[in-house]
């Protein structure tokens, strides 16, 4: 099923690269294997039923034979016993069928128990998980600090995705993270959001290590815009309200305008009530990104994390988002993974990663010289 879902999601790639024949062969191979397994399953079931029925017939035959020959029972007595047996037999068959069902379900049950155990072991917060409204968002006062962070992915053959990262993200400032692909930018952001646990080192929030309860509070205060935005098959309104169910129409439009999405939503014939299709397929890449940005802003987070959120935008819309981000500067902590120089132009701090290591931290000059906030004129401190 996973494979078929992938094929359906990638139908555009498959058709444009003319991969239909190989994909159909793949599906036919699988269907053949599944067909073979079904056949084998039926054969085993039928064989066991055959053995069972043969054994039952032999036992009944022996019983009647010994009753008549050895115990010299009368015909009526044998008939009575056969009658009693014929009444009891369906019960035996029922028990046997139930046992067979239990035996068939045992492997699935065991796998489910193992999965359940794995989930319990991976629980972030013990004690039943707090309801979202019980968790108070954090107001960061002195900032987020990484102390000698190192991280390796499981099965990465010992290669570090991050090594010895030491940095400080100041509150209400814009911090950009740059570096070549595979440098560890997304991994660093995942650790900052508490989605990954560092192998060594610590993330400190206002001087407190990131653990337990403050992890949920941190998440509550984060608005995250991923590279590949996740939208659900529903209306634009549904997708916005899932983040903030009590938001008013005004707040929805305010967030949309802020994310430069107000215009395109207003142009749609059904506006906020337009169905956007599976994963937002009826919208363009840029429109999807702006909608997800609006959704993140709607929550009024104190930390906004953007993972290359402007990568799919044209210059005009990128400029609009840039303006929106500039307006947010000073009101919330912005952490932006960036590729384009335009995204980092107004950053207060630019963190450069290379092969999992910190290659430099550039602070925007604060001396007030012309263009002081551009990285070119900035001061390299790390
Ligand atoms: P960036 O965001 O800078 O492009 P990433 O943080 O995604 O880089 O990846 C850093 C390194 O970690 C890369 O070498 C990548 O191959 C590896 N990596 C990323 N995600 C995983 C994963 N889930 N499992 C194993 N290795 C991963």
GROMACS .gro file of C-alpha atoms and ligand atoms in nm:
model
  409
    1UNK     CA    1   0.000   0.000   0.000
    2UNK     CA    2   0.292   0.229   0.083
    3UNK     CA    3   0.440   0.165  -0.261
    4UNK     CA    4   0.112   0.231  -0.441
    5UNK     CA    5   0.066   0.557  -0.247
    6UNK     CA    6   0.416   0.665  -0.353
    7UNK     CA    7   0.336   0.590  -0.718
    8UNK     CA    8   0.016   0.790  -0.704
    9UNK     CA    9   0.190   1.084  -0.538
   10UNK     CA   10   0.468   1.072  -0.795
   11UNK     CA   11   0.242   1.024  -1.099
   12UNK     CA   12   0.373   1.345  -1.257
   13UNK     CA   13   0.737   1.228  -1.238
   14UNK     CA   14   0.641   0.884  -1.364
   15UNK     CA   15   0.454   1.013  -1.668
   16UNK     CA   16   0.700   1.286  -1.758
   17UNK     CA   17   0.996   1.045  -1.737
   18UNK     CA   18   0.801   0.770  -1.918
   19UNK     CA   19   0.841   0.524  -1.634
   20UNK     CA   20   0.491   0.378  -1.674
   21UNK     CA   21   0.606   0.039  -1.810
   22UNK     CA   22   0.856  -0.026  -1.528
   23UNK     CA   23   0.609   0.089  -1.263
   24UNK     CA   24   0.337  -0.137  -1.405
   25UNK     CA   25   0.586  -0.427  -1.402
   26UNK     CA   26   0.661  -0.346  -1.037
   27UNK     CA   27   0.289  -0.355  -0.954
   28UNK     CA   28   0.239  -0.680  -1.146
   29UNK     CA   29   0.533  -0.844  -0.962
   30UNK     CA   30   0.382  -0.743  -0.631
   31UNK     CA   31   0.033  -0.856  -0.732
   32UNK     CA   32   0.177  -1.193  -0.837
   33UNK     CA   33   0.356  -1.232  -0.504
   34UNK     CA   34   0.044  -1.135  -0.309
   35UNK     CA   35  -0.165  -1.373  -0.526
   36UNK     CA   36   0.084  -1.656  -0.457
   37UNK     CA   37   0.071  -1.590  -0.083
   38UNK     CA   38  -0.309  -1.587  -0.084
   39UNK     CA   39  -0.309  -1.920  -0.268
   40UNK     CA   40  -0.060  -2.070  -0.022
   41UNK     CA   41  -0.269  -1.942   0.269
   42UNK     CA   42  -0.586  -2.100   0.128
   43UNK     CA   43  -0.401  -2.426   0.060
   44UNK     CA   44  -0.273  -2.446   0.420
   45UNK     CA   45  -0.619  -2.369   0.556
   46UNK     CA   46  -0.787  -2.631   0.336
   47UNK     CA   47  -0.523  -2.894   0.418
   48UNK     CA   48  -0.568  -2.842   0.790
   49UNK     CA   49  -0.946  -2.866   0.750
   50UNK     CA   50  -0.909  -3.185   0.548
   51UNK     CA   51  -0.687  -3.345   0.817
   52UNK     CA   52  -0.924  -3.234   1.086
   53UNK     CA   53  -1.231  -3.371   0.910
   54UNK     CA   54  -1.060  -3.701   0.825
   55UNK     CA   55  -0.944  -3.741   1.186
   56UNK     CA   56  -1.294  -3.660   1.315
   57UNK     CA   57  -1.453  -3.919   1.079
   58UNK     CA   58  -1.201  -4.185   1.188
   59UNK     CA   59  -1.266  -4.112   1.559
   60UNK     CA   60  -1.645  -4.127   1.512
   61UNK     CA   61  -1.614  -4.447   1.306
   62UNK     CA   62  -1.393  -4.609   1.574
   63UNK     CA   63  -1.632  -4.499   1.845
   64UNK     CA   64  -1.934  -4.658   1.676
   65UNK     CA   65  -1.736  -4.971   1.591
   66UNK     CA   66  -1.612  -5.024   1.949
   67UNK     CA   67  -1.952  -4.939   2.097
   68UNK     CA   68  -2.117  -5.210   1.890
   69UNK     CA   69  -1.841  -5.473   1.882
   70UNK     CA   70  -1.668  -5.436   2.221
   71UNK     CA   71  -1.943  -5.295   2.443
   72UNK     CA   72  -2.227  -5.468   2.266
   73UNK     CA   73  -2.449  -5.165   2.263
   74UNK     CA   74  -2.797  -5.181   2.121
   75UNK     CA   75  -2.882  -5.001   1.797
   76UNK     CA   76  -3.109  -4.751   1.978
   77UNK     CA   77  -2.835  -4.665   2.228
   78UNK     CA   78  -2.583  -4.604   1.949
   79UNK     CA   79  -2.842  -4.392   1.769
   80UNK     CA   80  -2.899  -4.189   2.085
   81UNK     CA   81  -2.525  -4.129   2.131
   82UNK     CA   82  -2.490  -4.031   1.763
   83UNK     CA   83  -2.780  -3.789   1.809
   84UNK     CA   84  -2.616  -3.633   2.116
   85UNK     CA   85  -2.288  -3.606   1.926
   86UNK     CA   86  -2.452  -3.445   1.626
   87UNK     CA   87  -2.595  -3.180   1.859
   88UNK     CA   88  -2.261  -3.125   2.033
   89UNK     CA   89  -2.054  -3.130   1.715
   90UNK     CA   90  -2.126  -2.771   1.603
   91UNK     CA   91  -1.997  -2.653   1.942
   92UNK     CA   92  -1.670  -2.838   1.890
   93UNK     CA   93  -1.643  -2.693   1.541
   94UNK     CA   94  -1.704  -2.345   1.684
   95UNK     CA   95  -1.426  -2.392   1.942
   96UNK     CA   96  -1.191  -2.519   1.672
   97UNK     CA   97  -1.271  -2.222   1.442
   98UNK     CA   98  -1.209  -1.979   1.727
   99UNK     CA   99  -0.876  -2.141   1.810
  100UNK     CA  100  -0.779  -2.113   1.444
  101UNK     CA  101  -0.872  -1.744   1.441
  102UNK     CA  102  -0.670  -1.679   1.757
  103UNK     CA  103  -0.369  -1.860   1.608
  104UNK     CA  104  -0.397  -1.648   1.292
  105UNK     CA  105  -0.418  -1.324   1.492
  106UNK     CA  106  -0.125  -1.398   1.728
  107UNK     CA  107   0.153  -1.264   1.497
  108UNK     CA  108  -0.036  -0.939   1.429
  109UNK     CA  109  -0.110  -0.903   1.801
  110UNK     CA  110   0.256  -0.956   1.894
  111UNK     CA  111   0.368  -0.700   1.635
  112UNK     CA  112   0.113  -0.451   1.768
  113UNK     CA  113   0.230  -0.502   2.127
  114UNK     CA  114   0.590  -0.443   2.018
  115UNK     CA  115   0.487  -0.125   1.835
  116UNK     CA  116   0.296  -0.010   2.143
  117UNK     CA  117   0.602  -0.071   2.361
  118UNK     CA  118   0.820   0.122   2.116
  119UNK     CA  119   0.573   0.414   2.131
  120UNK     CA  120   0.567   0.409   2.512
  121UNK     CA  121   0.947   0.401   2.522
  122UNK     CA  122   0.958   0.703   2.291
  123UNK     CA  123   0.706   0.905   2.495
  124UNK     CA  124   0.849   1.253   2.542
  125UNK     CA  125   0.644   1.343   2.847
  126UNK     CA  126   0.542   1.080   3.102
  127UNK     CA  127   0.212   1.102   3.287
  128UNK     CA  128  -0.048   1.093   3.016
  129UNK     CA  129   0.059   1.384   2.794
  130UNK     CA  130  -0.067   1.728   2.882
  131UNK     CA  131  -0.353   1.873   2.683
  132UNK     CA  132  -0.243   2.152   2.453
  133UNK     CA  133  -0.428   2.424   2.642
  134UNK     CA  134  -0.254   2.320   2.969
  135UNK     CA  135   0.081   2.409   2.820
  136UNK     CA  136   0.184   2.770   2.858
  137UNK     CA  137   0.392   2.911   2.572
  138UNK     CA  138   0.741   3.030   2.660
  139UNK     CA  139   0.846   3.392   2.649
  140UNK     CA  140   1.216   3.376   2.588
  141UNK     CA  141   1.412   3.638   2.776
  142UNK     CA  142   1.781   3.572   2.731
  143UNK     CA  143   1.780   3.338   2.432
  144UNK     CA  144   1.847   2.987   2.310
  145UNK     CA  145   2.195   2.849   2.351
  146UNK     CA  146   2.361   2.540   2.204
  147UNK     CA  147   2.643   2.406   2.419
  148UNK     CA  148   2.881   2.183   2.233
  149UNK     CA  149   2.606   1.998   2.043
  150UNK     CA  150   2.688   1.681   1.855
  151UNK     CA  151   2.445   1.456   1.674
  152UNK     CA  152   2.462   1.140   1.463
  153UNK     CA  153   2.173   0.974   1.281
  154UNK     CA  154   2.120   0.605   1.344
  155UNK     CA  155   2.282   0.396   1.073
  156UNK     CA  156   2.498   0.685   0.948
  157UNK     CA  157   2.814   0.472   0.988
  158UNK     CA  158   2.962   0.700   1.254
  159UNK     CA  159   2.940   1.021   1.048
  160UNK     CA  160   2.835   1.321   1.255
  161UNK     CA  161   2.550   1.533   1.114
  162UNK     CA  162   2.652   1.801   1.369
  163UNK     CA  163   2.973   1.830   1.568
  164UNK     CA  164   3.065   2.066   1.854
  165UNK     CA  165   2.806   2.334   1.776
  166UNK     CA  166   2.829   2.630   2.009
  167UNK     CA  167   2.599   2.925   1.946
  168UNK     CA  168   2.355   3.170   2.098
  169UNK     CA  169   2.027   3.280   1.942
  170UNK     CA  170   1.912   3.607   2.087
  171UNK     CA  171   1.541   3.673   2.145
  172UNK     CA  172   1.341   3.892   1.907
  173UNK     CA  173   1.621   3.891   1.651
  174UNK     CA  174   1.648   3.732   1.309
  175UNK     CA  175   1.898   3.447   1.297
  176UNK     CA  176   1.972   3.296   0.956
  177UNK     CA  177   2.133   2.954   0.917
  178UNK     CA  178   2.319   2.909   0.591
  179UNK     CA  179   2.544   2.646   0.439
  180UNK     CA  180   2.559   2.398   0.154
  181UNK     CA  181   2.307   2.118   0.121
  182UNK     CA  182   2.375   1.842   0.375
  183UNK     CA  183   2.562   2.080   0.608
  184UNK     CA  184   2.324   2.001   0.896
  185UNK     CA  185   2.093   2.305   0.890
  186UNK     CA  186   1.766   2.109   0.921
  187UNK     CA  187   1.920   1.881   1.183
  188UNK     CA  188   2.020   2.183   1.393
  189UNK     CA  189   1.668   2.328   1.369
  190UNK     CA  190   1.515   1.989   1.461
  191UNK     CA  191   1.736   1.977   1.772
  192UNK     CA  192   1.643   2.337   1.863
  193UNK     CA  193   1.275   2.239   1.843
  194UNK     CA  194   1.341   1.931   2.060
  195UNK     CA  195   1.243   1.692   1.778
  196UNK     CA  196   1.585   1.525   1.792
  197UNK     CA  197   1.787   1.461   2.106
  198UNK     CA  198   2.157   1.555   2.080
  199UNK     CA  199   2.408   1.276   2.133
  200UNK     CA  200   2.615   1.511   2.349
  201UNK     CA  201   2.589   1.873   2.451
  202UNK     CA  202   2.277   2.063   2.549
  203UNK     CA  203   2.019   2.310   2.428
  204UNK     CA  204   1.957   2.575   2.694
  205UNK     CA  205   1.645   2.792   2.695
  206UNK     CA  206   1.699   3.098   2.912
  207UNK     CA  207   1.975   2.908   3.091
  208UNK     CA  208   1.755   2.601   3.156
  209UNK     CA  209   1.825   2.271   2.979
  210UNK     CA  210   1.559   2.168   2.726
  211UNK     CA  211   1.375   1.876   2.886
  212UNK     CA  212   1.032   1.752   2.997
  213UNK     CA  213   0.775   2.021   3.054
  214UNK     CA  214   0.966   2.313   2.903
  215UNK     CA  215   0.995   2.112   2.581
  216UNK     CA  216   0.617   2.128   2.533
  217UNK     CA  217   0.613   2.495   2.631
  218UNK     CA  218   0.884   2.560   2.374
  219UNK     CA  219   0.688   2.377   2.102
  220UNK     CA  220   0.375   2.571   2.199
  221UNK     CA  221   0.562   2.893   2.133
  222UNK     CA  222   0.706   2.787   1.797
  223UNK     CA  223   0.555   2.844   1.456
  224UNK     CA  224   0.725   2.616   1.206
  225UNK     CA  225   0.716   2.647   0.828
  226UNK     CA  226   0.881   2.340   0.676
  227UNK     CA  227   1.041   2.315   0.334
  228UNK     CA  228   0.771   2.077   0.219
  229UNK     CA  229   0.454   2.227   0.364
  230UNK     CA  230   0.192   1.990   0.498
  231UNK     CA  231  -0.162   2.080   0.399
  232UNK     CA  232  -0.472   1.867   0.436
  233UNK     CA  233  -0.748   1.792   0.190
  234UNK     CA  234  -1.004   2.047   0.302
  235UNK     CA  235  -1.079   2.416   0.264
  236UNK     CA  236  -0.829   2.696   0.320
  237UNK     CA  237  -1.027   2.785   0.630
  238UNK     CA  238  -1.000   2.426   0.768
  239UNK     CA  239  -0.626   2.430   0.714
  240UNK     CA  240  -0.588   2.760   0.897
  241UNK     CA  241  -0.825   2.676   1.181
  242UNK     CA  242  -0.652   2.348   1.262
  243UNK     CA  243  -0.374   2.561   1.411
  244UNK     CA  244  -0.598   2.808   1.596
  245UNK     CA  245  -0.958   2.678   1.611
  246UNK     CA  246  -1.101   2.995   1.768
  247UNK     CA  247  -0.953   3.244   1.522
  248UNK     CA  248  -1.200   3.496   1.382
  249UNK     CA  249  -1.247   3.570   1.010
  250UNK     CA  250  -1.059   3.896   1.064
  251UNK     CA  251  -0.763   3.720   1.224
  252UNK     CA  252  -0.755   3.468   0.938
  253UNK     CA  253  -0.737   3.745   0.676
  254UNK     CA  254  -0.484   3.938   0.883
  255UNK     CA  255  -0.255   3.632   0.892
  256UNK     CA  256  -0.310   3.571   0.520
  257UNK     CA  257  -0.225   3.932   0.430
  258UNK     CA  258   0.080   3.918   0.653
  259UNK     CA  259   0.203   3.613   0.462
  260UNK     CA  260   0.129   3.777   0.125
  261UNK     CA  261  -0.149   3.523   0.066
  262UNK     CA  262  -0.449   3.754   0.113
  263UNK     CA  263  -0.468   3.855  -0.253
  264UNK     CA  264  -0.469   3.510  -0.404
  265UNK     CA  265  -0.724   3.382  -0.151
  266UNK     CA  266  -0.951   3.681  -0.220
  267UNK     CA  267  -0.926   3.608  -0.596
  268UNK     CA  268  -1.055   3.251  -0.551
  269UNK     CA  269  -1.431   3.226  -0.626
  270UNK     CA  270  -1.501   3.059  -0.293
  271UNK     CA  271  -1.234   3.247  -0.099
  272UNK     CA  272  -1.153   3.085   0.233
  273UNK     CA  273  -1.394   2.801   0.157
  274UNK     CA  274  -1.203   2.680  -0.150
  275UNK     CA  275  -1.112   2.312  -0.139
  276UNK     CA  276  -0.737   2.280  -0.192
  277UNK     CA  277  -0.719   1.906  -0.274
  278UNK     CA  278  -0.485   1.638  -0.144
  279UNK     CA  279  -0.183   1.803   0.023
  280UNK     CA  280  -0.296   2.131  -0.132
  281UNK     CA  281  -0.244   2.001  -0.487
  282UNK     CA  282  -0.478   2.264  -0.636
  283UNK     CA  283  -0.247   2.545  -0.524
  284UNK     CA  284   0.091   2.640  -0.668
  285UNK     CA  285   0.408   2.568  -0.467
  286UNK     CA  286   0.441   2.934  -0.370
  287UNK     CA  287   0.074   2.961  -0.267
  288UNK     CA  288   0.112   2.653  -0.049
  289UNK     CA  289   0.417   2.801   0.123
  290UNK     CA  290   0.242   3.132   0.187
  291UNK     CA  291  -0.061   2.952   0.328
  292UNK     CA  292   0.157   2.753   0.567
  293UNK     CA  293   0.335   3.073   0.669
  294UNK     CA  294  -0.005   3.235   0.739
  295UNK     CA  295  -0.101   2.931   0.946
  296UNK     CA  296   0.220   2.958   1.148
  297UNK     CA  297   0.169   3.331   1.210
  298UNK     CA  298  -0.196   3.281   1.309
  299UNK     CA  299  -0.082   3.119   1.629
  300UNK     CA  300   0.116   3.432   1.722
  301UNK     CA  301   0.427   3.233   1.809
  302UNK     CA  302   0.717   3.390   1.993
  303UNK     CA  303   0.962   3.189   1.778
  304UNK     CA  304   0.909   3.150   1.405
  305UNK     CA  305   1.118   2.884   1.233
  306UNK     CA  306   1.133   2.886   0.853
  307UNK     CA  307   1.305   2.608   0.662
  308UNK     CA  308   1.387   2.763   0.324
  309UNK     CA  309   1.029   2.885   0.317
  310UNK     CA  310   1.085   3.127   0.034
  311UNK     CA  311   1.257   2.880  -0.198
  312UNK     CA  312   0.948   2.816  -0.414
  313UNK     CA  313   0.847   3.180  -0.446
  314UNK     CA  314   0.887   3.415  -0.738
  315UNK     CA  315   1.076   3.738  -0.677
  316UNK     CA  316   0.766   3.947  -0.622
  317UNK     CA  317   0.620   3.716  -0.359
  318UNK     CA  318   0.957   3.657  -0.201
  319UNK     CA  319   0.991   4.031  -0.158
  320UNK     CA  320   0.646   4.039   0.004
  321UNK     CA  321   0.741   3.765   0.250
  322UNK     CA  322   1.068   3.941   0.313
  323UNK     CA  323   0.873   4.253   0.403
  324UNK     CA  324   0.649   4.047   0.632
  325UNK     CA  325   0.953   3.901   0.804
  326UNK     CA  326   1.103   4.247   0.847
  327UNK     CA  327   0.780   4.355   1.012
  328UNK     CA  328   0.801   4.054   1.246
  329UNK     CA  329   1.159   4.144   1.338
  330UNK     CA  330   1.171   4.278   1.688
  331UNK     CA  331   0.838   4.115   1.778
  332UNK     CA  332   0.940   3.750   1.767
  333UNK     CA  333   1.253   3.539   1.745
  334UNK     CA  334   1.308   3.442   1.382
  335UNK     CA  335   1.518   3.139   1.289
  336UNK     CA  336   1.548   3.105   0.914
  337UNK     CA  337   1.726   2.842   0.710
  338UNK     CA  338   1.818   3.037   0.401
  339UNK     CA  339   1.964   2.979   0.058
  340UNK     CA  340   1.914   3.313  -0.107
  341UNK     CA  341   2.127   3.615  -0.013
  342UNK     CA  342   1.809   3.825  -0.012
  343UNK     CA  343   1.672   3.621   0.279
  344UNK     CA  344   1.973   3.685   0.500
  345UNK     CA  345   2.018   4.050   0.404
  346UNK     CA  346   1.832   4.172   0.709
  347UNK     CA  347   1.943   3.902   0.952
  348UNK     CA  348   2.094   4.012   1.284
  349UNK     CA  349   2.308   3.702   1.295
  350UNK     CA  350   2.412   3.458   1.021
  351UNK     CA  351   2.526   3.112   1.129
  352UNK     CA  352   2.724   2.925   0.866
  353UNK     CA  353   2.746   2.547   0.882
  354UNK     CA  354   2.977   2.328   0.678
  355UNK     CA  355   2.981   1.949   0.697
  356UNK     CA  356   2.815   1.955   1.038
  357UNK     CA  357   3.059   2.205   1.186
  358UNK     CA  358   3.022   2.570   1.266
  359UNK     CA  359   3.212   2.758   0.996
  360UNK     CA  360   3.132   3.106   1.125
  361UNK     CA  361   2.887   3.337   1.296
  362UNK     CA  362   2.840   3.675   1.137
  363UNK     CA  363   2.680   3.951   1.344
  364UNK     CA  364   2.516   4.244   1.171
  365UNK     CA  365   2.715   4.555   1.257
  366UNK     CA  366   2.539   4.774   1.505
  367UNK     CA  367   2.761   5.074   1.471
  368UNK     CA  368   2.501   5.243   1.255
  369UNK     CA  369   2.717   5.270   0.941
  370UNK     CA  370   2.537   5.270   0.607
  371UNK     CA  371   2.431   4.919   0.505
  372UNK     CA  372   2.558   4.795   0.837
  373UNK     CA  373   2.301   4.519   0.849
  374UNK     CA  374   2.422   4.351   0.532
  375UNK     CA  375   2.638   4.043   0.587
  376UNK     CA  376   2.907   4.184   0.355
  377UNK     CA  377   2.973   4.466   0.595
  378UNK     CA  378   2.925   4.252   0.901
  379UNK     CA  379   3.177   4.153   1.160
  380UNK     CA  380   3.285   3.788   1.179
  381UNK     CA  381   3.305   3.678   1.540
  382UNK     CA  382   3.323   3.302   1.526
  383LIG     P1  383   2.077   2.043   0.532
  383LIG     O1  384   1.949   2.082   0.597
  383LIG     O2  385   2.189   2.140   0.563
  383LIG     O3  386   2.065   2.021   0.386
  383LIG     P2  387   2.049   1.801   0.689
  383LIG     O4  388   2.047   1.851   0.829
  383LIG     O5  389   1.920   1.764   0.627
  383LIG     O6  390   2.127   1.905   0.596
  383LIG     O7  391   2.146   1.676   0.682
  383LIG     C1  392   2.275   1.672   0.741
  383LIG     C2  393   2.336   1.533   0.718
  383LIG     O8  394   2.259   1.435   0.787
  383LIG     C3  395   2.338   1.492   0.573
  383LIG     O9  396   2.462   1.429   0.548
  383LIG     C4  397   2.224   1.394   0.557
  383LIG    O10  398   2.257   1.293   0.464
  383LIG     C5  399   2.214   1.335   0.698
  383LIG     N1  400   2.074   1.304   0.730
  383LIG     C6  401   1.971   1.391   0.731
  383LIG     N2  402   1.857   1.330   0.770
  383LIG     C7  403   1.889   1.200   0.795
  383LIG     C8  404   1.817   1.086   0.841
  383LIG     N3  405   1.687   1.092   0.870
  383LIG     N4  406   1.884   0.970   0.855
  383LIG     C9  407   2.016   0.962   0.830
  383LIG     N5  408   2.091   1.067   0.788
  383LIG    C10  409   2.030   1.185   0.771
   0.00000   0.00000   0.00000
